[in-house]
Amino acid sequence: MYYLTVEKNGVRVIDRKSFEDYSTAIKACGEFYQSKTGRSNLEFNTDVVNGEFFRSYAELNRPEDISLENEMEKIRYSVAAKHSNRFEYEASLFFLIESDSGVAESEQDDD
């Protein structure tokens, strides 16, 4: 199983919704944004532990939601500006897709 969590402006709007396969979970993220160019790639970072998939995550931030107080924020702003040229989205978004192992690890870390 794969579990999708979505945060919109820091508020969790989907909490570990289950999917039978990874591609369906990825597709479900698409209800929160649209491509401006017909075909744009949203890149996900993926964590694999000892050959086993644990999680993938991506974020779409609105440039105006990022402060420019330090160098790391300036980098995030630059990425957000590029995303805002490629995608339409009404809020800053964070997508997380976890496997059973990823969920177990996350719950263990919460203890």
mmCIF file of N, CA and C in Angstrom:
data_model
loop_
_atom_site.group_PDB
_atom_site.id
_atom_site.type_symbol
_atom_site.label_atom_id
_atom_site.label_comp_id
_atom_site.label_asym_id
_atom_site.label_seq_id
_atom_site.Cartn_x
_atom_site.Cartn_y
_atom_site.Cartn_z
ATOM 1 N N MET A 1 0.830 -1.184 0.000
ATOM 2 C CA MET A 1 0.000 0.000 0.000
ATOM 3 C C MET A 1 0.873 1.246 0.000
ATOM 4 N N TYR A 2 0.283 2.318 -0.507
ATOM 5 C CA TYR A 2 0.933 3.629 -0.517
ATOM 6 C C TYR A 2 -0.036 4.625 0.109
ATOM 7 N N TYR A 3 0.509 5.571 0.852
ATOM 8 C CA TYR A 3 -0.304 6.500 1.624
ATOM 9 C C TYR A 3 0.069 7.928 1.263
ATOM 10 N N LEU A 4 -0.928 8.704 0.849
ATOM 11 C CA LEU A 4 -0.719 10.078 0.432
ATOM 12 C C LEU A 4 -1.138 11.038 1.538
ATOM 13 N N THR A 5 -0.242 11.968 1.851
ATOM 14 C CA THR A 5 -0.531 13.071 2.750
ATOM 15 C C THR A 5 -0.291 14.358 1.968
ATOM 16 N N VAL A 6 -1.218 15.310 2.090
ATOM 17 C CA VAL A 6 -1.075 16.595 1.419
ATOM 18 C C VAL A 6 -1.299 17.698 2.449
ATOM 19 N N GLU A 7 -0.383 18.651 2.451
ATOM 20 C CA GLU A 7 -0.542 19.850 3.264
ATOM 21 C C GLU A 7 -0.706 21.048 2.346
ATOM 22 N N LYS A 8 -1.670 21.883 2.676
ATOM 23 C CA LYS A 8 -1.975 23.085 1.903
ATOM 24 C C LYS A 8 -1.806 24.274 2.843
ATOM 25 N N ASN A 9 -0.811 25.128 2.545
ATOM 26 C CA ASN A 9 -0.469 26.247 3.429
ATOM 27 C C ASN A 9 -0.214 25.769 4.854
ATOM 28 N N GLY A 10 0.437 24.606 4.972
ATOM 29 C CA GLY A 10 0.809 24.073 6.278
ATOM 30 C C GLY A 10 -0.298 23.339 7.013
ATOM 31 N N VAL A 11 -1.471 23.240 6.409
ATOM 32 C CA VAL A 11 -2.605 22.551 7.032
ATOM 33 C C VAL A 11 -2.818 21.230 6.303
ATOM 34 N N ARG A 12 -2.875 20.145 7.048
ATOM 35 C CA ARG A 12 -3.058 18.828 6.451
ATOM 36 C C ARG A 12 -4.489 18.695 5.928
ATOM 37 N N VAL A 13 -4.613 18.497 4.603
ATOM 38 C CA VAL A 13 -5.928 18.352 3.982
ATOM 39 C C VAL A 13 -6.213 16.907 3.575
ATOM 40 N N ILE A 14 -5.167 16.109 3.432
ATOM 41 C CA ILE A 14 -5.297 14.663 3.214
ATOM 42 C C ILE A 14 -4.295 14.004 4.144
ATOM 43 N N ASP A 15 -4.759 13.018 4.906
ATOM 44 C CA ASP A 15 -3.902 12.367 5.888
ATOM 45 C C ASP A 15 -3.812 10.869 5.612
ATOM 46 N N ARG A 16 -2.741 10.484 4.965
ATOM 47 C CA ARG A 16 -2.441 9.081 4.672
ATOM 48 C C ARG A 16 -3.589 8.335 4.006
ATOM 49 N N LYS A 17 -4.099 8.936 2.958
ATOM 50 C CA LYS A 17 -5.111 8.266 2.131
ATOM 51 C C LYS A 17 -4.439 7.107 1.425
ATOM 52 N N SER A 18 -5.038 5.932 1.467
ATOM 53 C CA SER A 18 -4.388 4.735 0.933
ATOM 54 C C SER A 18 -4.679 4.530 -0.552
ATOM 55 N N PHE A 19 -3.662 3.992 -1.238
ATOM 56 C CA PHE A 19 -3.729 3.664 -2.658
ATOM 57 C C PHE A 19 -3.060 2.314 -2.869
ATOM 58 N N GLU A 20 -3.577 1.572 -3.835
ATOM 59 C CA GLU A 20 -3.011 0.256 -4.142
ATOM 60 C C GLU A 20 -1.642 0.357 -4.806
ATOM 61 N N ASP A 21 -1.443 1.404 -5.615
ATOM 62 C CA ASP A 21 -0.154 1.518 -6.294
ATOM 63 C C ASP A 21 0.352 2.959 -6.273
ATOM 64 N N TYR A 22 1.639 3.082 -6.459
ATOM 65 C CA TYR A 22 2.339 4.360 -6.377
ATOM 66 C C TYR A 22 1.842 5.344 -7.437
ATOM 67 N N SER A 23 1.643 4.862 -8.653
ATOM 68 C CA SER A 23 1.256 5.768 -9.739
ATOM 69 C C SER A 23 -0.105 6.413 -9.484
ATOM 70 N N THR A 24 -1.014 5.703 -8.858
ATOM 71 C CA THR A 24 -2.319 6.272 -8.539
ATOM 72 C C THR A 24 -2.188 7.341 -7.453
ATOM 73 N N ALA A 25 -1.311 7.115 -6.501
ATOM 74 C CA ALA A 25 -1.060 8.117 -5.456
ATOM 75 C C ALA A 25 -0.456 9.382 -6.068
ATOM 76 N N ILE A 26 0.491 9.211 -6.981
ATOM 77 C CA ILE A 26 1.094 10.364 -7.663
ATOM 78 C C ILE A 26 0.030 11.128 -8.447
ATOM 79 N N LYS A 27 -0.806 10.387 -9.152
ATOM 80 C CA LYS A 27 -1.862 11.022 -9.952
ATOM 81 C C LYS A 27 -2.806 11.836 -9.072
ATOM 82 N N ALA A 28 -3.078 11.367 -7.872
ATOM 83 C CA ALA A 28 -3.985 12.077 -6.958
ATOM 84 C C ALA A 28 -3.432 13.445 -6.564
ATOM 85 N N CYS A 29 -2.121 13.603 -6.585
ATOM 86 C CA CYS A 29 -1.518 14.913 -6.287
ATOM 87 C C CYS A 29 -1.945 15.948 -7.320
ATOM 88 N N GLY A 30 -2.197 15.495 -8.534
ATOM 89 C CA GLY A 30 -2.535 16.388 -9.634
ATOM 90 C C GLY A 30 -3.822 17.160 -9.470
ATOM 91 N N GLU A 31 -4.664 16.778 -8.518
ATOM 92 C CA GLU A 31 -5.891 17.545 -8.314
ATOM 93 C C GLU A 31 -5.616 18.888 -7.642
ATOM 94 N N PHE A 32 -4.394 19.095 -7.168
ATOM 95 C CA PHE A 32 -4.045 20.330 -6.467
ATOM 96 C C PHE A 32 -3.288 21.338 -7.330
ATOM 97 N N TYR A 33 -2.868 20.937 -8.520
ATOM 98 C CA TYR A 33 -2.138 21.845 -9.408
ATOM 99 C C TYR A 33 -2.376 21.457 -10.864
ATOM 100 N N GLN A 34 -2.142 22.412 -11.763
ATOM 101 C CA GLN A 34 -2.267 22.164 -13.198
ATOM 102 C C GLN A 34 -1.020 22.698 -13.899
ATOM 103 N N SER A 35 -0.658 22.046 -14.968
ATOM 104 C CA SER A 35 0.472 22.489 -15.772
ATOM 105 C C SER A 35 0.056 23.696 -16.602
ATOM 106 N N LYS A 36 0.921 24.683 -16.686
ATOM 107 C CA LYS A 36 0.666 25.853 -17.533
ATOM 108 C C LYS A 36 1.066 25.606 -18.979
ATOM 109 N N THR A 37 1.935 24.618 -19.194
ATOM 110 C CA THR A 37 2.505 24.412 -20.526
ATOM 111 C C THR A 37 2.006 23.152 -21.214
ATOM 112 N N GLY A 38 1.075 22.444 -20.602
ATOM 113 C CA GLY A 38 0.608 21.204 -21.202
ATOM 114 C C GLY A 38 1.353 19.991 -20.692
ATOM 115 N N ARG A 39 2.648 20.137 -20.479
ATOM 116 C CA ARG A 39 3.434 19.032 -19.925
ATOM 117 C C ARG A 39 4.582 19.612 -19.109
ATOM 118 N N SER A 40 4.441 19.545 -17.806
ATOM 119 C CA SER A 40 5.493 20.001 -16.897
ATOM 120 C C SER A 40 5.761 18.898 -15.884
ATOM 121 N N ASN A 41 7.008 18.744 -15.519
ATOM 122 C CA ASN A 41 7.396 17.695 -14.582
ATOM 123 C C ASN A 41 7.537 18.247 -13.170
ATOM 124 N N LEU A 42 6.843 17.625 -12.232
ATOM 125 C CA LEU A 42 7.039 17.919 -10.820
ATOM 126 C C LEU A 42 7.936 16.818 -10.275
ATOM 127 N N GLU A 43 9.098 17.199 -9.814
ATOM 128 C CA GLU A 43 10.074 16.217 -9.340
ATOM 129 C C GLU A 43 9.850 15.894 -7.864
ATOM 130 N N PHE A 44 9.844 14.607 -7.563
ATOM 131 C CA PHE A 44 9.728 14.113 -6.199
ATOM 132 C C PHE A 44 11.086 13.609 -5.739
ATOM 133 N N ASN A 45 11.429 13.869 -4.488
ATOM 134 C CA ASN A 45 12.591 13.255 -3.859
ATOM 135 C C ASN A 45 12.125 11.934 -3.264
ATOM 136 N N THR A 46 12.975 10.924 -3.335
ATOM 137 C CA THR A 46 12.586 9.597 -2.877
ATOM 138 C C THR A 46 13.615 9.056 -1.897
ATOM 139 N N ASP A 47 13.100 8.467 -0.805
ATOM 140 C CA ASP A 47 13.953 7.816 0.187
ATOM 141 C C ASP A 47 13.808 6.307 0.040
ATOM 142 N N VAL A 48 14.926 5.646 -0.212
ATOM 143 C CA VAL A 48 14.979 4.191 -0.301
ATOM 144 C C VAL A 48 15.979 3.726 0.745
ATOM 145 N N VAL A 49 15.567 2.788 1.605
ATOM 146 C CA VAL A 49 16.426 2.290 2.679
ATOM 147 C C VAL A 49 16.712 0.819 2.417
ATOM 148 N N ASN A 50 17.987 0.501 2.226
ATOM 149 C CA ASN A 50 18.408 -0.877 1.948
ATOM 150 C C ASN A 50 17.600 -1.495 0.807
ATOM 151 N N GLY A 51 17.369 -0.705 -0.231
ATOM 152 C CA GLY A 51 16.673 -1.191 -1.411
ATOM 153 C C GLY A 51 15.158 -1.168 -1.320
ATOM 154 N N GLU A 52 14.621 -0.712 -0.203
ATOM 155 C CA GLU A 52 13.169 -0.692 -0.018
ATOM 156 C C GLU A 52 12.644 0.747 -0.037
ATOM 157 N N PHE A 53 11.587 0.976 -0.827
ATOM 158 C CA PHE A 53 10.976 2.296 -0.902
ATOM 159 C C PHE A 53 10.334 2.650 0.436
ATOM 160 N N PHE A 54 10.642 3.857 0.932
ATOM 161 C CA PHE A 54 10.037 4.354 2.160
ATOM 162 C C PHE A 54 9.103 5.522 1.893
ATOM 163 N N ARG A 55 9.572 6.513 1.108
ATOM 164 C CA ARG A 55 8.731 7.694 0.882
ATOM 165 C C ARG A 55 9.227 8.507 -0.304
ATOM 166 N N SER A 56 8.317 9.280 -0.872
ATOM 167 C CA SER A 56 8.620 10.306 -1.863
ATOM 168 C C SER A 56 7.928 11.576 -1.409
ATOM 169 N N TYR A 57 8.536 12.703 -1.719
ATOM 170 C CA TYR A 57 7.927 13.973 -1.320
ATOM 171 C C TYR A 57 8.308 15.069 -2.299
ATOM 172 N N ALA A 58 7.420 16.055 -2.397
ATOM 173 C CA ALA A 58 7.639 17.212 -3.259
ATOM 174 C C ALA A 58 6.878 18.381 -2.658
ATOM 175 N N GLU A 59 7.287 19.574 -3.037
ATOM 176 C CA GLU A 59 6.556 20.745 -2.596
ATOM 177 C C GLU A 59 6.441 21.759 -3.716
ATOM 178 N N LEU A 60 5.329 22.447 -3.702
ATOM 179 C CA LEU A 60 5.085 23.573 -4.595
ATOM 180 C C LEU A 60 4.783 24.759 -3.686
ATOM 181 N N ASN A 61 5.695 25.677 -3.619
ATOM 182 C CA ASN A 61 5.502 26.856 -2.781
ATOM 183 C C ASN A 61 5.205 28.071 -3.641
ATOM 184 N N ARG A 62 4.335 28.913 -3.157
ATOM 185 C CA ARG A 62 4.118 30.192 -3.816
ATOM 186 C C ARG A 62 5.286 31.095 -3.427
ATOM 187 N N PRO A 63 5.886 31.800 -4.366
ATOM 188 C CA PRO A 63 7.029 32.661 -4.033
ATOM 189 C C PRO A 63 6.719 33.643 -2.910
ATOM 190 N N GLU A 64 5.494 34.174 -2.886
ATOM 191 C CA GLU A 64 5.145 35.158 -1.863
ATOM 192 C C GLU A 64 5.046 34.559 -0.460
ATOM 193 N N ASP A 65 5.037 33.233 -0.344
ATOM 194 C CA ASP A 65 4.976 32.580 0.967
ATOM 195 C C ASP A 65 6.356 32.336 1.572
ATOM 196 N N ILE A 66 7.412 32.699 0.840
ATOM 197 C CA ILE A 66 8.772 32.421 1.310
ATOM 198 C C ILE A 66 9.468 33.729 1.671
ATOM 199 N N SER A 67 10.004 33.772 2.874
ATOM 200 C CA SER A 67 10.768 34.962 3.271
ATOM 201 C C SER A 67 12.173 34.842 2.682
ATOM 202 N N LEU A 68 12.826 35.949 2.541
ATOM 203 C CA LEU A 68 14.173 35.955 1.955
ATOM 204 C C LEU A 68 15.215 36.302 3.008
ATOM 205 N N GLU A 69 15.037 35.798 4.222
ATOM 206 C CA GLU A 69 15.890 36.166 5.344
ATOM 207 C C GLU A 69 17.282 35.532 5.309
ATOM 208 N N ASN A 70 17.403 34.368 4.678
ATOM 209 C CA ASN A 70 18.718 33.726 4.639
ATOM 210 C C ASN A 70 18.946 33.065 3.281
ATOM 211 N N GLU A 71 20.135 32.571 3.098
ATOM 212 C CA GLU A 71 20.534 32.010 1.799
ATOM 213 C C GLU A 71 19.667 30.816 1.397
ATOM 214 N N MET A 72 19.322 29.951 2.346
ATOM 215 C CA MET A 72 18.509 28.775 2.035
ATOM 216 C C MET A 72 17.112 29.197 1.557
ATOM 217 N N GLU A 73 16.559 30.220 2.168
ATOM 218 C CA GLU A 73 15.249 30.717 1.758
ATOM 219 C C GLU A 73 15.315 31.325 0.359
ATOM 220 N N LYS A 74 16.429 31.943 0.020
ATOM 221 C CA LYS A 74 16.589 32.500 -1.326
ATOM 222 C C LYS A 74 16.593 31.384 -2.373
ATOM 223 N N ILE A 75 17.186 30.257 -2.030
ATOM 224 C CA ILE A 75 17.192 29.104 -2.937
ATOM 225 C C ILE A 75 15.768 28.567 -3.084
ATOM 226 N N ARG A 76 15.050 28.425 -1.976
ATOM 227 C CA ARG A 76 13.660 27.963 -2.022
ATOM 228 C C ARG A 76 12.795 28.924 -2.836
ATOM 229 N N TYR A 77 13.059 30.229 -2.707
ATOM 230 C CA TYR A 77 12.313 31.229 -3.475
ATOM 231 C C TYR A 77 12.553 31.034 -4.976
ATOM 232 N N SER A 78 13.791 30.800 -5.348
ATOM 233 C CA SER A 78 14.130 30.590 -6.751
ATOM 234 C C SER A 78 13.396 29.373 -7.323
ATOM 235 N N VAL A 79 13.370 28.284 -6.564
ATOM 236 C CA VAL A 79 12.647 27.076 -6.988
ATOM 237 C C VAL A 79 11.155 27.371 -7.098
ATOM 238 N N ALA A 80 10.614 28.096 -6.118
ATOM 239 C CA ALA A 80 9.192 28.436 -6.133
ATOM 240 C C ALA A 80 8.848 29.292 -7.352
ATOM 241 N N ALA A 81 9.718 30.227 -7.691
ATOM 242 C CA ALA A 81 9.476 31.073 -8.866
ATOM 243 C C ALA A 81 9.450 30.226 -10.135
ATOM 244 N N LYS A 82 10.358 29.271 -10.254
ATOM 245 C CA LYS A 82 10.363 28.383 -11.423
ATOM 246 C C LYS A 82 9.089 27.552 -11.474
ATOM 247 N N HIS A 83 8.684 27.015 -10.310
ATOM 248 C CA HIS A 83 7.451 26.227 -10.268
ATOM 249 C C HIS A 83 6.243 27.070 -10.644
ATOM 250 N N SER A 84 6.208 28.310 -10.181
ATOM 251 C CA SER A 84 5.044 29.159 -10.480
ATOM 252 C C SER A 84 4.973 29.509 -11.972
ATOM 253 N N ASN A 85 6.088 29.415 -12.678
ATOM 254 C CA ASN A 85 6.075 29.609 -14.132
ATOM 255 C C ASN A 85 5.564 28.373 -14.866
ATOM 256 N N ARG A 86 5.704 27.199 -14.253
ATOM 257 C CA ARG A 86 5.313 25.943 -14.898
ATOM 258 C C ARG A 86 3.951 25.419 -14.470
ATOM 259 N N PHE A 87 3.532 25.769 -13.241
ATOM 260 C CA PHE A 87 2.302 25.213 -12.685
ATOM 261 C C PHE A 87 1.388 26.310 -12.159
ATOM 262 N N GLU A 88 0.093 26.000 -12.143
ATOM 263 C CA GLU A 88 -0.877 26.854 -11.465
ATOM 264 C C GLU A 88 -1.299 26.128 -10.199
ATOM 265 N N TYR A 89 -1.231 26.835 -9.065
ATOM 266 C CA TYR A 89 -1.677 26.284 -7.790
ATOM 267 C C TYR A 89 -2.030 27.453 -6.890
ATOM 268 N N GLU A 90 -3.063 27.257 -6.088
ATOM 269 C CA GLU A 90 -3.620 28.361 -5.312
ATOM 270 C C GLU A 90 -3.010 28.526 -3.933
ATOM 271 N N ALA A 91 -2.173 27.591 -3.513
ATOM 272 C CA ALA A 91 -1.589 27.641 -2.173
ATOM 273 C C ALA A 91 -0.247 26.921 -2.208
ATOM 274 N N SER A 92 0.548 27.120 -1.175
ATOM 275 C CA SER A 92 1.773 26.334 -1.038
ATOM 276 C C SER A 92 1.374 24.911 -0.657
ATOM 277 N N LEU A 93 1.995 23.931 -1.317
ATOM 278 C CA LEU A 93 1.601 22.530 -1.176
ATOM 279 C C LEU A 93 2.794 21.653 -0.825
ATOM 280 N N PHE A 94 2.553 20.661 0.011
ATOM 281 C CA PHE A 94 3.547 19.640 0.317
ATOM 282 C C PHE A 94 2.889 18.288 0.104
ATOM 283 N N PHE A 95 3.532 17.422 -0.692
ATOM 284 C CA PHE A 95 3.029 16.091 -0.993
ATOM 285 C C PHE A 95 3.976 15.055 -0.394
ATOM 286 N N LEU A 96 3.409 14.051 0.263
ATOM 287 C CA LEU A 96 4.191 12.961 0.842
ATOM 288 C C LEU A 96 3.499 11.651 0.507
ATOM 289 N N ILE A 97 4.246 10.736 -0.097
ATOM 290 C CA ILE A 97 3.740 9.388 -0.367
ATOM 291 C C ILE A 97 4.639 8.425 0.390
ATOM 292 N N GLU A 98 4.022 7.592 1.239
ATOM 293 C CA GLU A 98 4.790 6.660 2.071
ATOM 294 C C GLU A 98 4.355 5.225 1.800
ATOM 295 N N SER A 99 5.288 4.313 1.994
ATOM 296 C CA SER A 99 4.972 2.887 1.981
ATOM 297 C C SER A 99 4.631 2.469 3.407
ATOM 298 N N ASP A 100 4.239 1.223 3.584
ATOM 299 C CA ASP A 100 3.996 0.707 4.937
ATOM 300 C C ASP A 100 5.236 0.888 5.809
ATOM 301 N N SER A 101 6.406 0.641 5.244
ATOM 302 C CA SER A 101 7.656 0.787 5.998
ATOM 303 C C SER A 101 7.919 2.244 6.359
ATOM 304 N N GLY A 102 7.619 3.146 5.454
ATOM 305 C CA GLY A 102 7.792 4.576 5.722
ATOM 306 C C GLY A 102 6.886 5.053 6.832
ATOM 307 N N VAL A 103 5.618 4.575 6.807
ATOM 308 C CA VAL A 103 4.665 4.930 7.870
ATOM 309 C C VAL A 103 5.156 4.394 9.210
ATOM 310 N N ALA A 104 5.596 3.132 9.225
ATOM 311 C CA ALA A 104 6.079 2.538 10.475
ATOM 312 C C ALA A 104 7.259 3.309 11.028
ATOM 313 N N GLU A 105 8.192 3.699 10.158
ATOM 314 C CA GLU A 105 9.353 4.460 10.615
ATOM 315 C C GLU A 105 8.932 5.827 11.159
ATOM 316 N N SER A 106 8.017 6.478 10.475
ATOM 317 C CA SER A 106 7.545 7.791 10.899
ATOM 318 C C SER A 106 6.855 7.711 12.259
ATOM 319 N N GLU A 107 6.018 6.696 12.447
ATOM 320 C CA GLU A 107 5.316 6.531 13.719
ATOM 321 C C GLU A 107 6.297 6.195 14.839
ATOM 322 N N GLN A 108 7.339 5.435 14.509
ATOM 323 C CA GLN A 108 8.370 5.101 15.505
ATOM 324 C C GLN A 108 9.128 6.361 15.910
ATOM 325 N N ASP A 109 9.412 7.232 14.939
ATOM 326 C CA ASP A 109 10.114 8.486 15.234
ATOM 327 C C ASP A 109 9.278 9.427 16.081
ATOM 328 N N ASP A 110 7.943 9.330 15.961
ATOM 329 C CA ASP A 110 7.041 10.183 16.728
ATOM 330 C C ASP A 110 6.980 9.782 18.200
ATOM 331 N N ASP A 111 7.343 8.546 18.493
ATOM 332 C CA ASP A 111 7.294 8.062 19.896
ATOM 333 C C ASP A 111 8.376 8.629 20.763
#
